[in-house]
Amino acid sequence: MLAYTQWMLNNGRNYFYSKDITILNPYTSDQAVFRPQATDTVPEKVQQDLNEHSIRPSLAISLNQSQYGTREQVSLKIEPYPGQESAGTYSISVKKVENLEEKVNRTALDFSKSYPKKQSLKQQILPELRGELLKGKFSVPDSVDMGNGPTIIGASFPGENYLFKTATPDNNGIFYINVDEDYSSDDLFLQVISKNNADYGINIENEEEIDVEQLQFKSFKLDKEMEAIIKERSIYNQIENAYYSSKPDTILIENRNARFYGAATMIYPLDDYTRFSTIKETIVEVVEHVWIQNNSNDEPEFHVRPLPPNLDSGELPLIFIDGILVQDAQKLLDLPAARVESISISRNKHFYGNKTFQSVVDVSTFKSDYYTYYYSPNIKTHELFKPNGGKQYFQQSYEGDLKEKYKRLPDFRYQLLWLPKFKFKGTEENVSFYSSDIKGTFEVSLEGFTKNGVPVSLKERFIVQ
């Protein structure tokens, strides 16, 4: 497993976070790949000092007890050292200590030691300061007159929970799109916000390729002592899976995106009104303050009346269908009205660079899939390598009535707590969790960095019996 940020690409692969992951399938009879050969030597087991620190720690962790019973509440106290900056982002993991795992794991302290403090950069790749960062290049034929003012590129991440972003290329045609919201689309749709139908070039740069040829993997070998552990773990895992619906381990979280134009002044769910077969009839009979008229080239255009006391600027509105920016009004008029679920209208002005738009017409279809068959020669598409969605991790509790609720359900959790993004504000906090029916030695591991970049690596062990 390799983990890195865009900024880390400037320093080379040696400074990535890496960890070997071994996947053992206990239901496969042929495990020869994991068996030591006769010529193999037994690797030396290295015991990691749980209290080793190369620098003074910024905070401390402690447990209210050293031993607990099954299904008993455990209280973990996290407190800062006086005069030390401790606010930051950390991960907290509590799991059973097993012989199957690597004896020494890289910590935040190890990573900090290996990372370069200062060095000259041969290239400079910008970091993702506000979420995912997409870099693109815009080009235009020499024969095309772009007019005055900056070029504005519209970027649509379509679908039910769509996003719309804009970017302005610099003098070299380079532009960036910051995305810190969730999106479901696998494709990005790019177009210049302009009536000029020139053959623009808009390309998103691919992810930097990583050279993995020099990676070295540690050898994982099975021995007879592991048989009982693997068998027990396999049985408990099957039991836990059987009760997954009662206590799901992870739940995907999709945060709804607020519309970029703010709150719509009017929303028309078309099923609440008399249905008409065409969008034109629907606009005339149902949607207020919107009308259609032909321009000097005999092309249809939508117009929206502004909110009083503003006067009509004569500018056209932005039109969206399932998050796709549609600059040809005829495309909307050709859409069967039976497929449309709702039409939202914003009557406010919107400014992008030197461009002004009078309002927004936002159309949503029932399936939110208009982009799957929409085509325009002026739109460039880019397949996205999108981040995984956010997850909510299950945290077992036996407090109050929950003790009776889960009384008859087995609890064979080896991982008692997992908080991958724990925000510590610098004041004492208590984190509680419950032990399971599994007995043995468990380890609390807190890893991360303060907001000033100081590494923190703390461990504490307790026994469940």
Short mmCIF file of C-alpha atoms in Angstrom, two decimals:
data_model
loop_
_atom_site.label_atom_id
_atom_site.label_comp_id
_atom_site.label_asym_id
_atom_site.label_seq_id
_atom_site.Cartn_x
_atom_site.Cartn_y
_atom_site.Cartn_z
CA MET A 1 0.00 0.00 0.00
CA LEU A 2 1.31 3.44 -0.95
CA ALA A 3 -0.13 6.68 0.41
CA TYR A 4 0.97 10.13 -0.62
CA THR A 5 -0.19 13.66 -1.34
CA GLN A 6 0.41 15.68 -4.47
CA TRP A 7 3.07 17.71 -2.65
CA MET A 8 4.99 14.56 -1.74
CA LEU A 9 5.41 13.82 -5.47
CA ASN A 10 7.95 16.65 -5.56
CA ASN A 11 10.36 14.66 -3.39
CA GLY A 12 10.17 11.21 -4.98
CA ARG A 13 8.87 7.80 -3.99
CA ASN A 14 11.32 7.33 -1.10
CA TYR A 15 9.20 9.67 1.02
CA PHE A 16 5.82 8.02 0.47
CA TYR A 17 4.08 6.20 3.26
CA SER A 18 4.22 2.48 2.48
CA LYS A 19 3.04 -0.66 4.22
CA ASP A 20 2.91 -4.31 3.21
CA ILE A 21 -0.56 -5.90 3.29
CA THR A 22 -0.87 -9.68 3.30
CA ILE A 23 -4.26 -11.17 2.40
CA LEU A 24 -4.72 -14.72 3.67
CA ASN A 25 -7.76 -16.67 2.47
CA PRO A 26 -8.40 -19.41 5.07
CA TYR A 27 -10.89 -21.16 2.77
CA THR A 28 -8.17 -21.97 0.21
CA SER A 29 -6.42 -25.28 0.77
CA ASP A 30 -3.28 -24.37 -1.18
CA GLN A 31 -1.27 -22.01 1.02
CA ALA A 32 2.12 -22.99 -0.39
CA VAL A 33 3.02 -19.40 -1.16
CA PHE A 34 3.01 -18.64 2.58
CA ARG A 35 4.90 -21.75 3.71
CA PRO A 36 8.60 -21.39 4.51
CA GLN A 37 11.00 -23.40 2.39
CA ALA A 38 13.60 -25.72 3.94
CA THR A 39 16.37 -23.22 3.25
CA ASP A 40 14.54 -20.34 4.88
CA THR A 41 15.73 -18.99 8.16
CA VAL A 42 13.40 -17.90 10.90
CA PRO A 43 13.26 -14.10 10.94
CA GLU A 44 14.26 -12.42 14.12
CA LYS A 45 11.34 -11.01 16.05
CA VAL A 46 11.86 -7.39 16.94
CA GLN A 47 10.00 -5.99 19.91
CA GLN A 48 8.96 -2.38 19.51
CA ASP A 49 9.37 -0.11 22.51
CA LEU A 50 5.87 1.25 23.07
CA ASN A 51 7.19 4.24 24.98
CA GLU A 52 9.98 5.19 22.56
CA HIS A 53 9.90 8.86 21.52
CA SER A 54 12.58 10.74 19.67
CA ILE A 55 11.05 14.08 20.60
CA ARG A 56 9.03 15.33 23.51
CA PRO A 57 5.40 14.27 22.98
CA SER A 58 2.73 16.93 22.62
CA LEU A 59 0.00 15.00 24.40
CA ALA A 60 -0.55 11.88 26.49
CA ILE A 61 -3.08 9.06 26.56
CA SER A 62 -4.19 7.00 29.55
CA LEU A 63 -6.85 4.41 30.37
CA ASN A 64 -9.07 4.37 33.45
CA GLN A 65 -8.03 0.71 34.08
CA SER A 66 -5.48 -1.81 32.88
CA GLN A 67 -7.88 -4.78 32.84
CA TYR A 68 -11.50 -5.08 31.71
CA GLY A 69 -14.18 -7.68 31.39
CA THR A 70 -16.02 -8.54 28.20
CA ARG A 71 -18.53 -5.95 26.96
CA GLU A 72 -17.22 -3.44 29.49
CA GLN A 73 -16.84 0.27 28.83
CA VAL A 74 -13.29 1.53 28.35
CA SER A 75 -12.46 5.19 28.89
CA LEU A 76 -9.49 6.69 27.05
CA LYS A 77 -8.27 10.09 28.25
CA ILE A 78 -6.36 12.34 25.85
CA GLU A 79 -4.70 15.37 27.41
CA PRO A 80 -2.13 17.92 26.22
CA TYR A 81 1.19 18.61 27.87
CA PRO A 82 1.38 22.15 29.33
CA GLY A 83 3.06 24.57 26.98
CA GLN A 84 3.04 22.12 24.07
CA GLU A 85 1.07 22.62 20.84
CA SER A 86 -1.17 19.55 20.66
CA ALA A 87 -4.17 20.50 18.52
CA GLY A 88 -4.14 18.52 15.30
CA THR A 89 -5.53 15.59 13.32
CA TYR A 90 -4.93 12.04 14.50
CA SER A 91 -6.11 8.48 14.02
CA ILE A 92 -7.11 6.29 16.95
CA SER A 93 -7.11 2.52 16.60
CA VAL A 94 -7.90 -0.07 19.26
CA LYS A 95 -7.42 -3.71 18.25
CA LYS A 96 -6.27 -7.07 19.53
CA VAL A 97 -2.54 -7.78 19.49
CA GLU A 98 -1.80 -10.86 17.38
CA ASN A 99 1.26 -12.81 16.26
CA LEU A 100 0.06 -12.67 12.66
CA GLU A 101 0.88 -9.01 12.35
CA GLU A 102 4.14 -7.27 11.63
CA LYS A 103 6.11 -6.72 14.81
CA VAL A 104 7.21 -3.19 13.98
CA ASN A 105 4.95 -0.76 12.17
CA ARG A 106 5.98 2.61 10.85
CA THR A 107 4.74 5.44 13.01
CA ALA A 108 4.31 9.17 12.52
CA LEU A 109 7.70 9.61 14.19
CA ASP A 110 9.40 7.29 11.68
CA PHE A 111 7.78 9.09 8.78
CA SER A 112 8.87 12.49 10.12
CA LYS A 113 12.50 11.30 10.40
CA SER A 114 12.65 10.12 6.78
CA TYR A 115 10.93 13.13 5.24
CA PRO A 116 13.31 15.85 3.97
CA LYS A 117 13.31 19.14 5.82
CA LYS A 118 14.50 21.37 2.99
CA GLN A 119 15.68 20.67 -0.50
CA SER A 120 15.49 22.26 -3.93
CA LEU A 121 12.63 21.00 -6.08
CA LYS A 122 13.17 20.02 -9.71
CA GLN A 123 9.43 20.39 -10.25
CA GLN A 124 6.65 21.88 -8.24
CA ILE A 125 3.36 20.05 -7.99
CA LEU A 126 0.81 22.02 -6.00
CA PRO A 127 -0.68 20.42 -2.87
CA GLU A 128 -4.36 19.65 -2.36
CA LEU A 129 -5.11 22.40 0.15
CA ARG A 130 -8.88 22.33 -0.30
CA GLY A 131 -9.65 18.76 -1.28
CA GLU A 132 -9.02 17.07 -4.63
CA LEU A 133 -7.03 19.18 -7.09
CA LEU A 134 -7.44 18.80 -10.87
CA LYS A 135 -4.98 20.48 -13.21
CA GLY A 136 -5.85 21.21 -16.83
CA LYS A 137 -4.61 22.87 -20.00
CA PHE A 138 -6.69 25.11 -22.26
CA SER A 139 -5.76 25.86 -25.85
CA VAL A 140 -7.45 27.70 -28.70
CA PRO A 141 -6.76 27.85 -32.46
CA ASP A 142 -4.83 30.94 -33.60
CA SER A 143 -7.66 31.88 -35.93
CA VAL A 144 -10.17 32.27 -33.10
CA ASP A 145 -10.75 35.66 -31.50
CA MET A 146 -11.45 35.13 -27.80
CA GLY A 147 -12.55 38.74 -27.32
CA ASN A 148 -11.87 40.80 -24.23
CA GLY A 149 -11.73 39.52 -20.69
CA PRO A 150 -10.73 36.17 -19.22
CA THR A 151 -11.88 32.83 -20.57
CA ILE A 152 -14.18 30.99 -18.18
CA ILE A 153 -14.29 27.20 -18.23
CA GLY A 154 -17.35 25.49 -16.79
CA ALA A 155 -16.77 22.10 -15.14
CA SER A 156 -19.78 19.86 -14.50
CA PHE A 157 -19.78 16.82 -12.22
CA PRO A 158 -23.28 15.64 -13.22
CA GLY A 159 -25.89 13.50 -11.51
CA GLU A 160 -28.47 13.87 -8.78
CA ASN A 161 -25.95 15.33 -6.33
CA TYR A 162 -24.13 17.36 -8.97
CA LEU A 163 -21.35 19.92 -8.71
CA PHE A 164 -20.59 22.88 -10.94
CA LYS A 165 -17.22 24.62 -10.83
CA THR A 166 -15.56 27.32 -12.91
CA ALA A 167 -11.90 27.89 -13.68
CA THR A 168 -9.93 30.68 -15.37
CA PRO A 169 -6.82 29.66 -17.37
CA ASP A 170 -3.65 31.70 -16.90
CA ASN A 171 -1.58 33.15 -19.76
CA ASN A 172 -0.15 29.69 -20.43
CA GLY A 173 -3.56 28.06 -20.53
CA ILE A 174 -3.11 26.28 -17.17
CA PHE A 175 -6.11 26.10 -14.87
CA TYR A 176 -6.97 24.34 -11.61
CA ILE A 177 -10.23 22.97 -10.20
CA ASN A 178 -10.49 22.43 -6.43
CA VAL A 179 -13.08 19.88 -5.33
CA ASP A 180 -13.73 19.32 -1.63
CA GLU A 181 -17.32 18.12 -2.00
CA ASP A 182 -18.69 14.62 -2.63
CA TYR A 183 -19.71 13.67 -6.15
CA SER A 184 -20.99 10.47 -7.76
CA SER A 185 -20.14 11.02 -11.43
CA ASP A 186 -17.36 9.03 -13.08
CA ASP A 187 -16.89 11.69 -15.76
CA LEU A 188 -16.14 15.41 -15.79
CA PHE A 189 -17.71 17.59 -18.50
CA LEU A 190 -15.72 20.68 -19.52
CA GLN A 191 -16.73 23.55 -21.81
CA VAL A 192 -15.97 27.20 -22.39
CA ILE A 193 -18.82 29.42 -21.25
CA SER A 194 -19.27 31.19 -24.56
CA LYS A 195 -21.50 31.31 -27.64
CA ASN A 196 -18.39 30.88 -29.77
CA ASN A 197 -18.43 27.32 -31.11
CA ALA A 198 -14.70 27.12 -31.80
CA ASP A 199 -12.80 23.87 -31.44
CA TYR A 200 -11.22 24.61 -28.09
CA GLY A 201 -8.73 22.24 -26.51
CA ILE A 202 -9.48 21.43 -22.86
CA ASN A 203 -7.59 18.61 -21.21
CA ILE A 204 -7.19 17.44 -17.62
CA GLU A 205 -3.75 16.11 -16.77
CA ASN A 206 -3.61 12.48 -15.71
CA GLU A 207 -2.37 11.45 -12.29
CA GLU A 208 1.40 11.37 -11.95
CA GLU A 209 2.63 7.84 -12.67
CA ILE A 210 4.44 6.19 -9.80
CA ASP A 211 7.44 3.95 -10.39
CA VAL A 212 6.76 0.81 -8.35
CA GLU A 213 9.47 -1.34 -9.89
CA GLN A 214 11.83 -0.80 -6.95
CA LEU A 215 9.32 -1.75 -4.26
CA GLN A 216 10.48 -4.52 -1.95
CA PHE A 217 8.06 -6.70 -0.01
CA LYS A 218 8.75 -8.46 3.24
CA SER A 219 8.25 -12.20 3.25
CA PHE A 220 5.23 -13.43 5.21
CA LYS A 221 5.40 -17.11 6.20
CA LEU A 222 2.92 -19.35 7.97
CA ASP A 223 3.95 -21.51 10.89
CA LYS A 224 2.17 -24.13 12.96
CA GLU A 225 1.50 -21.70 15.81
CA MET A 226 -0.74 -19.61 13.54
CA GLU A 227 -3.19 -22.44 12.78
CA ALA A 228 -5.36 -21.98 15.87
CA ILE A 229 -5.37 -18.18 15.49
CA ILE A 230 -6.44 -18.34 11.83
CA LYS A 231 -9.14 -20.92 12.51
CA GLU A 232 -10.59 -18.92 15.42
CA ARG A 233 -10.46 -15.67 13.47
CA SER A 234 -12.19 -17.30 10.48
CA ILE A 235 -15.06 -18.65 12.61
CA TYR A 236 -15.60 -15.35 14.38
CA ASN A 237 -15.48 -13.47 11.09
CA GLN A 238 -18.25 -15.65 9.63
CA ILE A 239 -20.40 -15.09 12.71
CA GLU A 240 -19.89 -11.33 12.55
CA ASN A 241 -20.83 -11.32 8.84
CA ALA A 242 -24.05 -13.20 9.63
CA TYR A 243 -25.14 -10.34 11.92
CA TYR A 244 -23.92 -7.53 9.66
CA SER A 245 -27.41 -6.06 9.15
CA SER A 246 -27.83 -5.63 12.92
CA LYS A 247 -24.53 -3.82 13.37
CA PRO A 248 -23.05 -2.77 10.00
CA ASP A 249 -19.30 -2.27 10.13
CA THR A 250 -19.22 0.66 7.71
CA ILE A 251 -21.83 2.89 6.13
CA LEU A 252 -21.07 5.06 3.13
CA ILE A 253 -21.90 8.72 3.68
CA GLU A 254 -22.89 11.00 0.83
CA ASN A 255 -23.05 14.64 1.79
CA ARG A 256 -25.61 16.56 -0.21
CA ASN A 257 -24.15 19.50 -2.08
CA ALA A 258 -25.75 22.90 -1.80
CA ARG A 259 -26.54 24.38 -5.18
CA PHE A 260 -23.85 26.79 -6.32
CA TYR A 261 -26.47 29.47 -7.04
CA GLY A 262 -27.81 29.40 -3.47
CA ALA A 263 -31.38 28.74 -2.51
CA ALA A 264 -33.76 28.58 -5.47
CA THR A 265 -36.43 31.27 -5.38
CA MET A 266 -38.97 28.88 -6.94
CA ILE A 267 -39.11 25.09 -7.25
CA TYR A 268 -41.69 23.39 -9.49
CA PRO A 269 -42.20 19.62 -8.90
CA LEU A 270 -44.05 18.93 -12.15
CA ASP A 271 -46.17 16.10 -10.70
CA ASP A 272 -47.86 18.75 -8.54
CA TYR A 273 -49.18 20.46 -11.68
CA THR A 274 -51.00 19.53 -14.83
CA ARG A 275 -48.57 17.59 -17.00
CA PHE A 276 -47.80 18.86 -20.52
CA SER A 277 -46.01 16.89 -23.21
CA THR A 278 -43.37 19.50 -24.05
CA ILE A 279 -41.01 21.73 -22.10
CA LYS A 280 -42.25 24.76 -24.04
CA GLU A 281 -45.85 24.19 -22.90
CA THR A 282 -44.63 23.54 -19.35
CA ILE A 283 -42.73 26.83 -19.26
CA VAL A 284 -45.74 28.74 -20.60
CA GLU A 285 -48.37 27.12 -18.40
CA VAL A 286 -46.56 26.23 -15.17
CA VAL A 287 -43.26 28.07 -14.62
CA GLU A 288 -43.64 31.72 -13.68
CA HIS A 289 -41.28 34.57 -14.64
CA VAL A 290 -39.67 32.50 -17.43
CA TRP A 291 -40.35 32.85 -21.15
CA ILE A 292 -38.91 31.73 -24.47
CA GLN A 293 -38.22 33.91 -27.48
CA ASN A 294 -36.11 33.68 -30.63
CA ASN A 295 -33.02 35.83 -31.10
CA SER A 296 -31.84 37.58 -34.26
CA ASN A 297 -30.52 34.26 -35.61
CA ASP A 298 -33.94 32.69 -35.11
CA GLU A 299 -32.58 30.53 -32.26
CA PRO A 300 -34.68 29.97 -29.11
CA GLU A 301 -33.53 31.58 -25.86
CA PHE A 302 -34.77 31.39 -22.29
CA HIS A 303 -35.28 34.59 -20.33
CA VAL A 304 -35.92 35.03 -16.59
CA ARG A 305 -37.46 38.07 -14.96
CA PRO A 306 -35.17 39.39 -12.17
CA LEU A 307 -36.27 39.93 -8.61
CA PRO A 308 -37.54 43.47 -7.94
CA PRO A 309 -36.33 46.16 -7.74
CA ASN A 310 -33.69 44.95 -10.23
CA LEU A 311 -34.26 45.73 -13.89
CA ASP A 312 -34.00 43.21 -16.70
CA SER A 313 -30.36 43.26 -17.85
CA GLY A 314 -31.12 41.46 -21.10
CA GLU A 315 -28.57 38.77 -20.20
CA LEU A 316 -29.41 35.09 -20.60
CA PRO A 317 -29.69 32.61 -17.71
CA LEU A 318 -27.49 29.61 -17.03
CA ILE A 319 -29.33 26.39 -17.94
CA PHE A 320 -28.58 23.04 -16.28
CA ILE A 321 -30.01 19.59 -16.87
CA ASP A 322 -28.93 17.11 -14.18
CA GLY A 323 -25.87 19.26 -13.54
CA ILE A 324 -24.76 19.59 -17.18
CA LEU A 325 -24.36 23.20 -18.33
CA VAL A 326 -26.48 23.48 -21.50
CA GLN A 327 -25.67 26.49 -23.69
CA ASP A 328 -28.03 25.53 -26.52
CA ALA A 329 -31.61 26.21 -25.38
CA GLN A 330 -32.97 23.88 -28.05
CA LYS A 331 -31.47 20.94 -26.16
CA LEU A 332 -33.79 21.67 -23.25
CA LEU A 333 -36.79 22.20 -25.51
CA ASP A 334 -36.14 18.79 -27.11
CA LEU A 335 -36.21 17.04 -23.72
CA PRO A 336 -39.53 15.15 -23.18
CA ALA A 337 -41.36 16.81 -20.31
CA ALA A 338 -42.45 13.40 -18.98
CA ARG A 339 -38.83 12.73 -17.99
CA VAL A 340 -38.53 15.91 -15.93
CA GLU A 341 -39.09 15.68 -12.20
CA SER A 342 -38.68 19.34 -11.26
CA ILE A 343 -37.59 22.76 -12.50
CA SER A 344 -35.87 25.19 -10.12
CA ILE A 345 -35.48 28.89 -10.85
CA SER A 346 -33.02 31.34 -9.31
CA ARG A 347 -33.86 34.92 -10.26
CA ASN A 348 -30.62 36.43 -8.95
CA LYS A 349 -27.72 37.66 -11.08
CA HIS A 350 -24.59 35.52 -11.28
CA PHE A 351 -21.11 36.72 -12.24
CA TYR A 352 -18.22 34.67 -13.64
CA GLY A 353 -15.21 36.80 -14.59
CA ASN A 354 -16.53 39.42 -16.99
CA LYS A 355 -19.65 37.38 -17.79
CA THR A 356 -23.03 38.15 -16.29
CA PHE A 357 -25.96 35.74 -16.26
CA GLN A 358 -29.51 36.66 -15.43
CA SER A 359 -30.67 33.84 -13.18
CA VAL A 360 -30.46 30.04 -13.36
CA VAL A 361 -32.84 27.44 -14.81
CA ASP A 362 -32.03 24.11 -13.14
CA VAL A 363 -33.83 21.03 -14.54
CA SER A 364 -33.78 17.64 -12.80
CA THR A 365 -34.93 14.44 -14.48
CA PHE A 366 -36.33 11.44 -12.60
CA LYS A 367 -33.25 9.27 -13.26
CA SER A 368 -30.69 12.11 -13.09
CA ASP A 369 -28.97 10.53 -16.11
CA TYR A 370 -29.29 13.17 -18.83
CA TYR A 371 -25.49 13.32 -19.13
CA THR A 372 -25.28 9.65 -20.20
CA TYR A 373 -26.61 10.41 -23.68
CA TYR A 374 -26.09 14.16 -24.01
CA TYR A 375 -23.66 15.16 -26.73
CA SER A 376 -22.22 18.48 -27.85
CA PRO A 377 -19.07 18.91 -29.96
CA ASN A 378 -18.04 21.78 -27.67
CA ILE A 379 -17.94 19.60 -24.55
CA LYS A 380 -14.80 17.73 -23.56
CA THR A 381 -15.08 14.80 -21.18
CA HIS A 382 -12.53 13.42 -18.74
CA GLU A 383 -12.78 10.12 -16.87
CA LEU A 384 -12.32 10.76 -13.19
CA PHE A 385 -10.23 8.78 -10.72
CA LYS A 386 -12.42 9.84 -7.86
CA PRO A 387 -11.71 9.42 -4.14
CA ASN A 388 -13.57 6.82 -2.12
CA GLY A 389 -16.71 8.04 -0.43
CA GLY A 390 -16.78 8.96 3.23
CA LYS A 391 -17.62 6.24 5.71
CA GLN A 392 -19.24 6.07 9.10
CA TYR A 393 -17.68 3.30 11.18
CA PHE A 394 -19.85 1.28 13.53
CA GLN A 395 -19.12 1.78 17.23
CA GLN A 396 -20.65 -0.83 19.54
CA SER A 397 -22.33 0.41 22.70
CA TYR A 398 -23.94 -1.42 25.60
CA GLU A 399 -25.10 1.67 27.43
CA GLY A 400 -28.60 1.71 28.93
CA ASP A 401 -31.24 -0.11 26.87
CA LEU A 402 -28.60 -1.14 24.30
CA LYS A 403 -27.27 -3.74 26.73
CA GLU A 404 -30.55 -5.65 26.52
CA LYS A 405 -30.90 -5.04 22.78
CA TYR A 406 -27.55 -6.67 21.98
CA LYS A 407 -27.69 -9.26 24.76
CA ARG A 408 -28.39 -12.20 22.43
CA LEU A 409 -26.08 -11.04 19.63
CA PRO A 410 -22.50 -12.31 19.53
CA ASP A 411 -19.72 -9.73 19.61
CA PHE A 412 -16.45 -10.97 18.13
CA ARG A 413 -14.86 -7.65 17.24
CA TYR A 414 -11.08 -7.67 17.06
CA GLN A 415 -11.11 -3.96 16.17
CA LEU A 416 -12.81 -2.21 19.09
CA LEU A 417 -12.44 1.37 17.83
CA TRP A 418 -11.37 3.08 14.62
CA LEU A 419 -11.39 6.87 14.35
CA PRO A 420 -9.41 7.68 11.18
CA LYS A 421 -9.84 11.45 11.45
CA PHE A 422 -9.90 12.50 15.08
CA LYS A 423 -9.73 16.26 15.49
CA PHE A 424 -8.08 17.18 18.78
CA LYS A 425 -8.67 20.81 19.80
CA GLY A 426 -5.93 20.99 22.42
CA THR A 427 -8.06 20.51 25.52
CA GLU A 428 -8.60 17.31 27.49
CA GLU A 429 -11.00 14.86 25.86
CA ASN A 430 -12.38 11.45 26.78
CA VAL A 431 -13.15 8.78 24.20
CA SER A 432 -15.15 5.77 25.32
CA PHE A 433 -15.71 2.40 23.66
CA TYR A 434 -16.69 -1.12 24.68
CA SER A 435 -14.73 -4.35 24.75
CA SER A 436 -16.12 -7.36 22.90
CA ASP A 437 -16.42 -11.08 23.68
CA ILE A 438 -12.80 -11.53 22.52
CA LYS A 439 -10.30 -11.91 25.34
CA GLY A 440 -6.59 -11.11 25.26
CA THR A 441 -4.26 -8.14 24.97
CA PHE A 442 -5.45 -5.06 23.08
CA GLU A 443 -3.49 -2.03 21.98
CA VAL A 444 -4.54 1.61 21.73
CA SER A 445 -2.62 3.44 19.02
CA LEU A 446 -2.79 7.19 18.43
CA GLU A 447 -0.92 8.47 15.37
CA GLY A 448 -0.86 11.83 13.64
CA PHE A 449 0.50 15.33 13.49
CA THR A 450 -0.21 18.59 15.25
CA LYS A 451 -1.39 21.50 13.16
CA ASN A 452 2.24 22.71 13.12
CA GLY A 453 3.46 19.38 11.71
CA VAL A 454 4.87 17.86 14.91
CA PRO A 455 4.55 14.04 14.76
CA VAL A 456 2.75 12.20 17.56
CA SER A 457 2.85 8.44 18.13
CA LEU A 458 1.41 7.01 21.36
CA LYS A 459 0.50 3.47 22.38
CA GLU A 460 -1.12 1.91 25.41
CA ARG A 461 -2.12 -1.69 26.12
CA PHE A 462 -4.81 -3.32 28.24
CA ILE A 463 -6.16 -6.80 28.88
CA VAL A 464 -9.68 -8.15 28.42
CA GLN A 465 -10.39 -11.25 30.50
#
